[in-house]
mmCIF file of C-alpha atoms in Angstrom:
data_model
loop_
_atom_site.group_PDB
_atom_site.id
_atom_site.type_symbol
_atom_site.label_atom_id
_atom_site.label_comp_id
_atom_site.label_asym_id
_atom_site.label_seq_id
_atom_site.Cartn_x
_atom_site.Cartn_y
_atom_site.Cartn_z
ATOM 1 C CA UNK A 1481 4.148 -5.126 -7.693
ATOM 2 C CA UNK A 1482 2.322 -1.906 -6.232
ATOM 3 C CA UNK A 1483 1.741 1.692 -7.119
ATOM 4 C CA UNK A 1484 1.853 3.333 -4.374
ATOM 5 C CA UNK A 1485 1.005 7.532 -4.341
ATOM 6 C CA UNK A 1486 1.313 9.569 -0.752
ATOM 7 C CA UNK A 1487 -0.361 12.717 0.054
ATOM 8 C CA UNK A 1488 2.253 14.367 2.875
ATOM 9 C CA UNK A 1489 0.292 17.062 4.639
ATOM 10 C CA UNK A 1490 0.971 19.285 7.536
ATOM 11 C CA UNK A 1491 -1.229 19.051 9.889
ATOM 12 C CA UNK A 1492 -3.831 21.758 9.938
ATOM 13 C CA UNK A 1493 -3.003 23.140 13.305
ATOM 14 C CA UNK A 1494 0.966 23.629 11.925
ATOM 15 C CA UNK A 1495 1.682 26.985 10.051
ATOM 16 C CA UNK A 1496 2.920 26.521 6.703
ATOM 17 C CA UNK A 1497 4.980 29.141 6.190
ATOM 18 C CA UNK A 1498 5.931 27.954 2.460
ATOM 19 C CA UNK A 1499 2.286 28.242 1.936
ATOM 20 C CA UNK A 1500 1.883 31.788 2.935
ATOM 21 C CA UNK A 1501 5.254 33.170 1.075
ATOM 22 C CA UNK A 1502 3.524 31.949 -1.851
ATOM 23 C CA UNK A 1503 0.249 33.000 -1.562
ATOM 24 C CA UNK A 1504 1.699 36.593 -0.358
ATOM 25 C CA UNK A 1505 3.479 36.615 -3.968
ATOM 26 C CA UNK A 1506 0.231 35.881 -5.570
ATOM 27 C CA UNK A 1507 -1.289 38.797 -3.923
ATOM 28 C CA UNK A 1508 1.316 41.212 -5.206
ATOM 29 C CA UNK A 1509 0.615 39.654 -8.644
ATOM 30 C CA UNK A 1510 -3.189 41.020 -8.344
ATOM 31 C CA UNK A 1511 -4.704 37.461 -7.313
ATOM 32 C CA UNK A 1512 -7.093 38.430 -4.934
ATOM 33 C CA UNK A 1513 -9.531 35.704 -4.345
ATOM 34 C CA UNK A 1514 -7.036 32.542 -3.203
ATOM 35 C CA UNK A 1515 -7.349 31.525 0.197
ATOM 36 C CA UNK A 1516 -5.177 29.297 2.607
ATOM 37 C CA UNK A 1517 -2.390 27.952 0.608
ATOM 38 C CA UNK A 1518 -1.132 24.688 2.288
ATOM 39 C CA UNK A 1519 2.010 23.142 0.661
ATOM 40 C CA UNK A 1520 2.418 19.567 0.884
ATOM 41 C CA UNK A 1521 4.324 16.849 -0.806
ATOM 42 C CA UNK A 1522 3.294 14.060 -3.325
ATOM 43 C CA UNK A 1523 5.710 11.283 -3.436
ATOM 44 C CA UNK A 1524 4.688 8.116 -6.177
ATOM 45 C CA UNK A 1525 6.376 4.779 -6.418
ATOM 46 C CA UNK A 1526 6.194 1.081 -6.897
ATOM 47 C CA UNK A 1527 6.822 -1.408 -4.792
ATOM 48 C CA UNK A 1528 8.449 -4.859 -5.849
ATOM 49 C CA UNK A 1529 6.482 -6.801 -3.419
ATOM 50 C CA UNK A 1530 3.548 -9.625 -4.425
ATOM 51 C CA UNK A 1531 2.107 -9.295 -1.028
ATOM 52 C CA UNK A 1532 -0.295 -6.262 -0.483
ATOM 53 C CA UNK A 1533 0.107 -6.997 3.256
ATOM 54 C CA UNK A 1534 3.465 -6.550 3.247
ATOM 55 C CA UNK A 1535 3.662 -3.684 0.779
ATOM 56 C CA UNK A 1536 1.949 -1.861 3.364
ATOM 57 C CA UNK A 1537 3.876 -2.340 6.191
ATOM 58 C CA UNK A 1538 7.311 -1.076 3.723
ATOM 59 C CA UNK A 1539 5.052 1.884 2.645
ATOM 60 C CA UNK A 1540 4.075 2.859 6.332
ATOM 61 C CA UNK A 1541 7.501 2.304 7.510
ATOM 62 C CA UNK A 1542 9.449 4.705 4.259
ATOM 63 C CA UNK A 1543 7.054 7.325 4.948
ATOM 64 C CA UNK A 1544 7.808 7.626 8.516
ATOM 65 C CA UNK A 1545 11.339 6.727 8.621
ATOM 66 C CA UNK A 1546 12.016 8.840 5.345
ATOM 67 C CA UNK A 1547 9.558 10.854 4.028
ATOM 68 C CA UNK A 1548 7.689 12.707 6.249
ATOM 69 C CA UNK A 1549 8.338 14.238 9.431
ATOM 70 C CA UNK A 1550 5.947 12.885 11.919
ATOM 71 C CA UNK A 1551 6.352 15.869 14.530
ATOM 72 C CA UNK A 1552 4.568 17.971 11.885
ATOM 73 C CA UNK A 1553 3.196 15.741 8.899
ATOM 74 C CA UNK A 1554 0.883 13.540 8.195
ATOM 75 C CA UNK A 1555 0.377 11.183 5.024
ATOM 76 C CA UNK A 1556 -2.473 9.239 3.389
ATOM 77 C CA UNK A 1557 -1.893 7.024 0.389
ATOM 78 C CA UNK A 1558 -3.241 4.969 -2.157
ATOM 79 C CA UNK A 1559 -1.708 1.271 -3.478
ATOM 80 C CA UNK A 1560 -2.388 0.086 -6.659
ATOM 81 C CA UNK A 1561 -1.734 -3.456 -7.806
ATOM 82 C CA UNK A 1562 0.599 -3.000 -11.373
ATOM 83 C CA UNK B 1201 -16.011 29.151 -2.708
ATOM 84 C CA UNK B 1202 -14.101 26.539 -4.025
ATOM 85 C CA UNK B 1203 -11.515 24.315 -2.661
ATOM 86 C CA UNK B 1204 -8.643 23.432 -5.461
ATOM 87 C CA UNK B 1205 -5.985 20.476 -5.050
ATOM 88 C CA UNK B 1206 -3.099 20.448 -7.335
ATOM 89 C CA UNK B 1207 -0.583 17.845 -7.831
ATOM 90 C CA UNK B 1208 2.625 18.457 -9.419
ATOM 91 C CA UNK B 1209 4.925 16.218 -10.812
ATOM 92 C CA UNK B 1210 8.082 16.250 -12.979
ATOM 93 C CA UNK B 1211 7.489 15.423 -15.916
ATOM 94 C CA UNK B 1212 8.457 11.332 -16.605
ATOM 95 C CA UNK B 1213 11.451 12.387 -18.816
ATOM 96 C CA UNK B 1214 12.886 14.690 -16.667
ATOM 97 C CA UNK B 1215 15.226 13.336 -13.794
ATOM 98 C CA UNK B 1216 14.435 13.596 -10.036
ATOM 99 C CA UNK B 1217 17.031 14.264 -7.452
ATOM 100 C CA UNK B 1218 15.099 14.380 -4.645
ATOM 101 C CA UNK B 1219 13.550 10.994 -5.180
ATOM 102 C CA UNK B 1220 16.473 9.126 -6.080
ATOM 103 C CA UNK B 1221 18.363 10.693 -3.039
ATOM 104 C CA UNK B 1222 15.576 9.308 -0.880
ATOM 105 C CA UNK B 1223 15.607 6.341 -2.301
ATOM 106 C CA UNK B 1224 19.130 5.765 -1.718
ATOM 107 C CA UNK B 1225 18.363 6.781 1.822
ATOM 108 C CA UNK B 1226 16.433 3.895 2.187
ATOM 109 C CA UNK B 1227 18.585 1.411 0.391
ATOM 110 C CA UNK B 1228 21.036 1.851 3.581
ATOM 111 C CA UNK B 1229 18.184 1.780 5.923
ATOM 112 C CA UNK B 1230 17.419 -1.932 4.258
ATOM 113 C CA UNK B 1231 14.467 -0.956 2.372
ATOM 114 C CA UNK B 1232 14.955 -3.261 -0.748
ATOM 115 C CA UNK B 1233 11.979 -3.305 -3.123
ATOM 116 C CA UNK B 1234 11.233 0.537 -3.130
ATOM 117 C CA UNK B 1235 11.867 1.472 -6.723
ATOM 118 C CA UNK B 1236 11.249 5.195 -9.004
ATOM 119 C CA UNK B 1237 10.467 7.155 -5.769
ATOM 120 C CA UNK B 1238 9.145 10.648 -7.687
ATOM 121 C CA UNK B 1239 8.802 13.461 -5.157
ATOM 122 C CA UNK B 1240 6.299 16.653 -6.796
ATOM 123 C CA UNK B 1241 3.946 18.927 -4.383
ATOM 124 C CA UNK B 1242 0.625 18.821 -3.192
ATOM 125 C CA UNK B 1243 -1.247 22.258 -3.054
ATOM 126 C CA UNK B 1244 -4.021 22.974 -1.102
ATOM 127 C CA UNK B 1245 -5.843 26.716 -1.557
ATOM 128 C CA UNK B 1246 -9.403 27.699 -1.703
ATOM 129 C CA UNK B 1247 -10.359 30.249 -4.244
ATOM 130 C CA UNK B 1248 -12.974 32.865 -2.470
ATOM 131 C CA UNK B 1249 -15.258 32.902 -6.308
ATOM 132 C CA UNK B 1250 -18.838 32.033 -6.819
ATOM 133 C CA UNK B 1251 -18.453 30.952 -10.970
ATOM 134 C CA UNK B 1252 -16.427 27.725 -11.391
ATOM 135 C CA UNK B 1253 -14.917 28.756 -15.331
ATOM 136 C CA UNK B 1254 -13.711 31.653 -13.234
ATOM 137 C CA UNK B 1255 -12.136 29.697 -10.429
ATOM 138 C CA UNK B 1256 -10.641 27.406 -12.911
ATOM 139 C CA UNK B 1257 -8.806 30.114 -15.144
ATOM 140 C CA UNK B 1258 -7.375 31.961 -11.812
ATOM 141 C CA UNK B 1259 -6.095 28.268 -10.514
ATOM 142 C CA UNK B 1260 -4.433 27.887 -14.448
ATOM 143 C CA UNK B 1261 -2.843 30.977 -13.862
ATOM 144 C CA UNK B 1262 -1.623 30.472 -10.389
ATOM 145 C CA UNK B 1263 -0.236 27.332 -10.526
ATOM 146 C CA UNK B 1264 1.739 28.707 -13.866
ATOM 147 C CA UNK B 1265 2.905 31.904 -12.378
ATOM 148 C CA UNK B 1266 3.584 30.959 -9.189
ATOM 149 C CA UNK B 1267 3.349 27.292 -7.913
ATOM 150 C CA UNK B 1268 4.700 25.466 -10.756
ATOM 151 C CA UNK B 1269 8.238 25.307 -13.249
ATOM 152 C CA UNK B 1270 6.529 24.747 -16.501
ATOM 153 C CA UNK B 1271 9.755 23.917 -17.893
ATOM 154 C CA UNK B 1272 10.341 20.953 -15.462
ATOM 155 C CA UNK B 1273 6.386 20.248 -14.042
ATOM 156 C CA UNK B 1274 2.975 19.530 -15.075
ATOM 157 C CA UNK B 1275 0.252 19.651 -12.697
ATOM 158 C CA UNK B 1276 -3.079 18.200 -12.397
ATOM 159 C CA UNK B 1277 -5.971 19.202 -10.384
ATOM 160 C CA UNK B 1278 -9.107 18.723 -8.786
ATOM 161 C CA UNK B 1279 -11.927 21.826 -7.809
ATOM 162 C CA UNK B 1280 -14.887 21.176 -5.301
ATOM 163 C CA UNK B 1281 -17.209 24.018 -4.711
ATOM 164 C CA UNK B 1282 -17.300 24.296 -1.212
#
């Protein structure tokens, strides 16, 4: 069984318009010193496999067929043995 | 200058949609040993300050007034002068 935790970014040359509403509010708010607000998602779970191998591949393969969009995203994860 | 990464999360007792919609996503697609996706944000921002007790009480305040639900979310972070 696996941990598994993904970082979903998007890529650095992709506006993040989420980001910049945000960070716009902030302003109005009086924050004046925050700087390049990139939203991203963070996505945990485990995976019942025994095989780190394989757990992997399933990882790999739920991010990209589900969980990110690979025209503007990309992820990094960790797996942890549980 | 320093570069702050937040993670939030919904909090372990509160229910996730998102993740269990996802998950049930990939139950059709034939995924069969992905279990308690969680879906939270990642935030990226730097914070344009030279003192890091400084930085850390204008990322507290941030993330409460603007990036998180603190009814629903925690978050956790990381600073790194840059």
């Amino acid at each position: 069984m696996f941990k598994a935790k993904v970082l979903v970014k998007r890529r650095p040359s992709i506006l993040d318009p989420q980001g910049m509403a945000v960070e716009k509010g902030a302003k109005h708010l009086g924050f004046n010193n925050i700087r390049e607000t990139r939203i991203g998602k963070y996505v945990e779970f485990t995976l019942d496999l025994a095989d780190r191998k394989t757990a992997e591949v399933e990882l790999n393969e739920y991010c990209n067929k589900l969980l990110i969009n690979p025209n503007l995203e990309d992820f990094e994860y960790t797996l942890e043995e549980i």
